[in-house]
PDB file of C-alpha atoms in Angstrom:
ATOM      1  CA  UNK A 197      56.793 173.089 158.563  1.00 58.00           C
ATOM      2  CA  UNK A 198      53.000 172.819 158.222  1.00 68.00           C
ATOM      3  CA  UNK A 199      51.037 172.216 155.246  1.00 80.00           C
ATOM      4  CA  UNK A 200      47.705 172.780 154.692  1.00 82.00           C
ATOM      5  CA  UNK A 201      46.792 169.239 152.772  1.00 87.00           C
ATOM      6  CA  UNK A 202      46.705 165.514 154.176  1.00 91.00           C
ATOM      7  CA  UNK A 203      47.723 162.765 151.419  1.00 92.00           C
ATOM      8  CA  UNK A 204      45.489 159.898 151.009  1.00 92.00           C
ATOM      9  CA  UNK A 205      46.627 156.210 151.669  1.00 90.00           C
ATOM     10  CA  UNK A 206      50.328 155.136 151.172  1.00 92.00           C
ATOM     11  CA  UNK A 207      51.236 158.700 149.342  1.00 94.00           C
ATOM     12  CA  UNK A 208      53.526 161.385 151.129  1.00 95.00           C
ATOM     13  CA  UNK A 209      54.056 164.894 149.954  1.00 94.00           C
ATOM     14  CA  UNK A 210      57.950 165.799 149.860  1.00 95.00           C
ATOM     15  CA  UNK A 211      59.640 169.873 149.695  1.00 93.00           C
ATOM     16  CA  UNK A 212      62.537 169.322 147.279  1.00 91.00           C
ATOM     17  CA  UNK A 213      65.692 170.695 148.432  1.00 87.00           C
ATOM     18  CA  UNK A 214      66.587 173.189 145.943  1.00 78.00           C
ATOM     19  CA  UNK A 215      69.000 173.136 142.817  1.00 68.00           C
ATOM     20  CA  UNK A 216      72.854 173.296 143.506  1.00 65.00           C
ATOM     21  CA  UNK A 217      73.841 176.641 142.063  1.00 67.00           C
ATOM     22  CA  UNK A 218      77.512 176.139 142.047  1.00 64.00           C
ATOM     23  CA  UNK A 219      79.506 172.696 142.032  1.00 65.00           C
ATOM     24  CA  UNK A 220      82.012 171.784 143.889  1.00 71.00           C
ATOM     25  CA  UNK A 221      85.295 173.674 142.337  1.00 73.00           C
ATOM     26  CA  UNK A 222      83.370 177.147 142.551  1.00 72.00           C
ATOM     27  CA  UNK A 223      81.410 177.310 138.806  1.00 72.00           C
ATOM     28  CA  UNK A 224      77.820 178.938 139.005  1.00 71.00           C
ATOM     29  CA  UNK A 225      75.550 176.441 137.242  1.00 66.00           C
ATOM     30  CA  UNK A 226      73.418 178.253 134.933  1.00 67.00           C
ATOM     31  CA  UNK A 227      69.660 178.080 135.596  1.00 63.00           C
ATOM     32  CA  UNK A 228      68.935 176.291 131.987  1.00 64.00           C
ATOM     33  CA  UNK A 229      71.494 173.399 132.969  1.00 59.00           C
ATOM     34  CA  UNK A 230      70.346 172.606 136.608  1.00 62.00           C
ATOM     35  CA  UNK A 231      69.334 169.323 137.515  1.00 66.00           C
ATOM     36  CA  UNK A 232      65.866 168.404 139.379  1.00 70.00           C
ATOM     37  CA  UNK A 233      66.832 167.882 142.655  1.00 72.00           C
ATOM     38  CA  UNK A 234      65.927 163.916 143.644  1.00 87.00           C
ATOM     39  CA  UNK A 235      65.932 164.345 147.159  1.00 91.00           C
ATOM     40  CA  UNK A 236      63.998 166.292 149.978  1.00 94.00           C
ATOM     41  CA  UNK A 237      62.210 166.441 153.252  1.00 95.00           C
ATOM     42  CA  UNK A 238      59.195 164.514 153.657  1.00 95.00           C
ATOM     43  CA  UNK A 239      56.282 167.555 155.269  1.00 94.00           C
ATOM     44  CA  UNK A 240      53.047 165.527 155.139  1.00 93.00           C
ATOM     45  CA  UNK A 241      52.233 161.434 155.399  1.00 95.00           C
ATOM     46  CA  UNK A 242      49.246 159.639 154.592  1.00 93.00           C
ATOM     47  CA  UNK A 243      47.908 157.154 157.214  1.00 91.00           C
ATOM     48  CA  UNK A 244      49.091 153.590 155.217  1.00 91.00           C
ATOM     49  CA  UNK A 245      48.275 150.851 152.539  1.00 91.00           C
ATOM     50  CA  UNK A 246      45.371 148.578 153.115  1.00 89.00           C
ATOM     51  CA  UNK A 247      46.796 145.066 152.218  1.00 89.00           C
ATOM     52  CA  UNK A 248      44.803 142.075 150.401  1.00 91.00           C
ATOM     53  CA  UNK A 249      43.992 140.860 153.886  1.00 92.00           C
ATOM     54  CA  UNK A 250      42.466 144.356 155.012  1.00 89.00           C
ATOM     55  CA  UNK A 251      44.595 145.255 157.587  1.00 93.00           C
ATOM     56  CA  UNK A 252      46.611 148.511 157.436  1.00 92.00           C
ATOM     57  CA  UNK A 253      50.419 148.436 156.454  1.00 91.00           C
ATOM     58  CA  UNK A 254      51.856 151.471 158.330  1.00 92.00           C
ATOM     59  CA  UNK A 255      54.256 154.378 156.405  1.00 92.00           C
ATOM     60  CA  UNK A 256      58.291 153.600 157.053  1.00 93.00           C
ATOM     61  CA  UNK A 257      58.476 157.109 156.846  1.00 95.00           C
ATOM     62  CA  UNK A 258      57.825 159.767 158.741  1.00 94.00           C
ATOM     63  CA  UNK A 259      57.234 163.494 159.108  1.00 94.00           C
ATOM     64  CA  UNK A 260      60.775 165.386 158.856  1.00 94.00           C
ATOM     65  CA  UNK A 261      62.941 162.329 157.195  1.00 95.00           C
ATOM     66  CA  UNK A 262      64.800 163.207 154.456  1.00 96.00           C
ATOM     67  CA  UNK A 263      64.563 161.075 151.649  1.00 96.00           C
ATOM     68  CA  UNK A 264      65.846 160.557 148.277  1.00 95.00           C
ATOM     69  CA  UNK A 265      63.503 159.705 145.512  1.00 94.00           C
ATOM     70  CA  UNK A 266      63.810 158.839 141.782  1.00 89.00           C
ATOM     71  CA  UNK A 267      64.554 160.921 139.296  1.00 86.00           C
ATOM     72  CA  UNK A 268      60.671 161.318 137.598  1.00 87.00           C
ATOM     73  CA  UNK A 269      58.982 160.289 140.505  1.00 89.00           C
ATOM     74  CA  UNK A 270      55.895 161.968 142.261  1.00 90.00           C
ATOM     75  CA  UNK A 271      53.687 164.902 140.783  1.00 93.00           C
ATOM     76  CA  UNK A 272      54.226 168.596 141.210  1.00 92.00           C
ATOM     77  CA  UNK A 273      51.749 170.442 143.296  1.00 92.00           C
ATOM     78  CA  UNK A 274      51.828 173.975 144.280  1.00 91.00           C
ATOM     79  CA  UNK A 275      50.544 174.759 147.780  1.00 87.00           C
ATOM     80  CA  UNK A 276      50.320 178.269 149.497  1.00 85.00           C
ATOM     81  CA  UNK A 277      52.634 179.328 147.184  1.00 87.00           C
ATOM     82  CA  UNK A 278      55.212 176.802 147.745  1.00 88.00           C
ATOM     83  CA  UNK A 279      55.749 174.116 144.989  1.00 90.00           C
ATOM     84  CA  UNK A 280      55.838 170.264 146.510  1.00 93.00           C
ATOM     85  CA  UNK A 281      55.697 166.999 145.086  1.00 94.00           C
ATOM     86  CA  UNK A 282      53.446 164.547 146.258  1.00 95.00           C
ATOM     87  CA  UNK A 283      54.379 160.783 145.392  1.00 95.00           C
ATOM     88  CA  UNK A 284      53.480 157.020 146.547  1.00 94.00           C
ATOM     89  CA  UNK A 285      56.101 155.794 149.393  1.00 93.00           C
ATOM     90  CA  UNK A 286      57.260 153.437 147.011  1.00 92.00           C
ATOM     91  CA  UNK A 287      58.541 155.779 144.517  1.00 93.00           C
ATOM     92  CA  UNK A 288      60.678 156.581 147.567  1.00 94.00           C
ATOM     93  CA  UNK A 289      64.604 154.777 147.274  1.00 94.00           C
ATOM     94  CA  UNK A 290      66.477 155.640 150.316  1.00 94.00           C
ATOM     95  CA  UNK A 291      66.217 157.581 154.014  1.00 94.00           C
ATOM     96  CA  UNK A 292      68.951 159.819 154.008  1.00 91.00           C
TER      97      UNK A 292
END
């Protein structure tokens, strides 16, 4: 997957995996009662955090890890017609 933006600094752009439409017994989850989705696949990293001392504190992660993020974390962006969310690593909680 190829996006047409690079983030700046420590932020990372993350595709969403999309909205569970049924649960796990069989019901169809109505569109007004889904649930943002807090987790996704990381498409585009920026190069790292410049630390007090200057030198550059690399990403932990990396193109293609999937990742699960908090639940208000990030901003919304839409890009070539695809809507992503581009947030600071450290909003990121876990690599799945």
């Amino acid at each position: 997957m190829s996006i047409s933006i690079k983030p700046l600094a420590d932020r990372v752009i993350v595709a969403p995996a999309a909205a569970e439409e049924k649960t796990k017994s069989g019901i169809i989850i109505p569109d007004t009662a889904k649930e943002k989705p807090q987790q996704g696949e990381v498409v585009a990293v920026g190069a790292g955090k410049v630390s007090d001392q200057g030198t550059l504190i690399e990403p932990q992660v990396k193109v293609g890890d999937k990742v699960l993020y908090g639940k208000y974390a990030g901003q919304e962006i839409p890009v070539d017609g695809e809507d992503y969310l581009i947030m600071r690593e450290s909003d990121i909680l876990a690599i799945l």
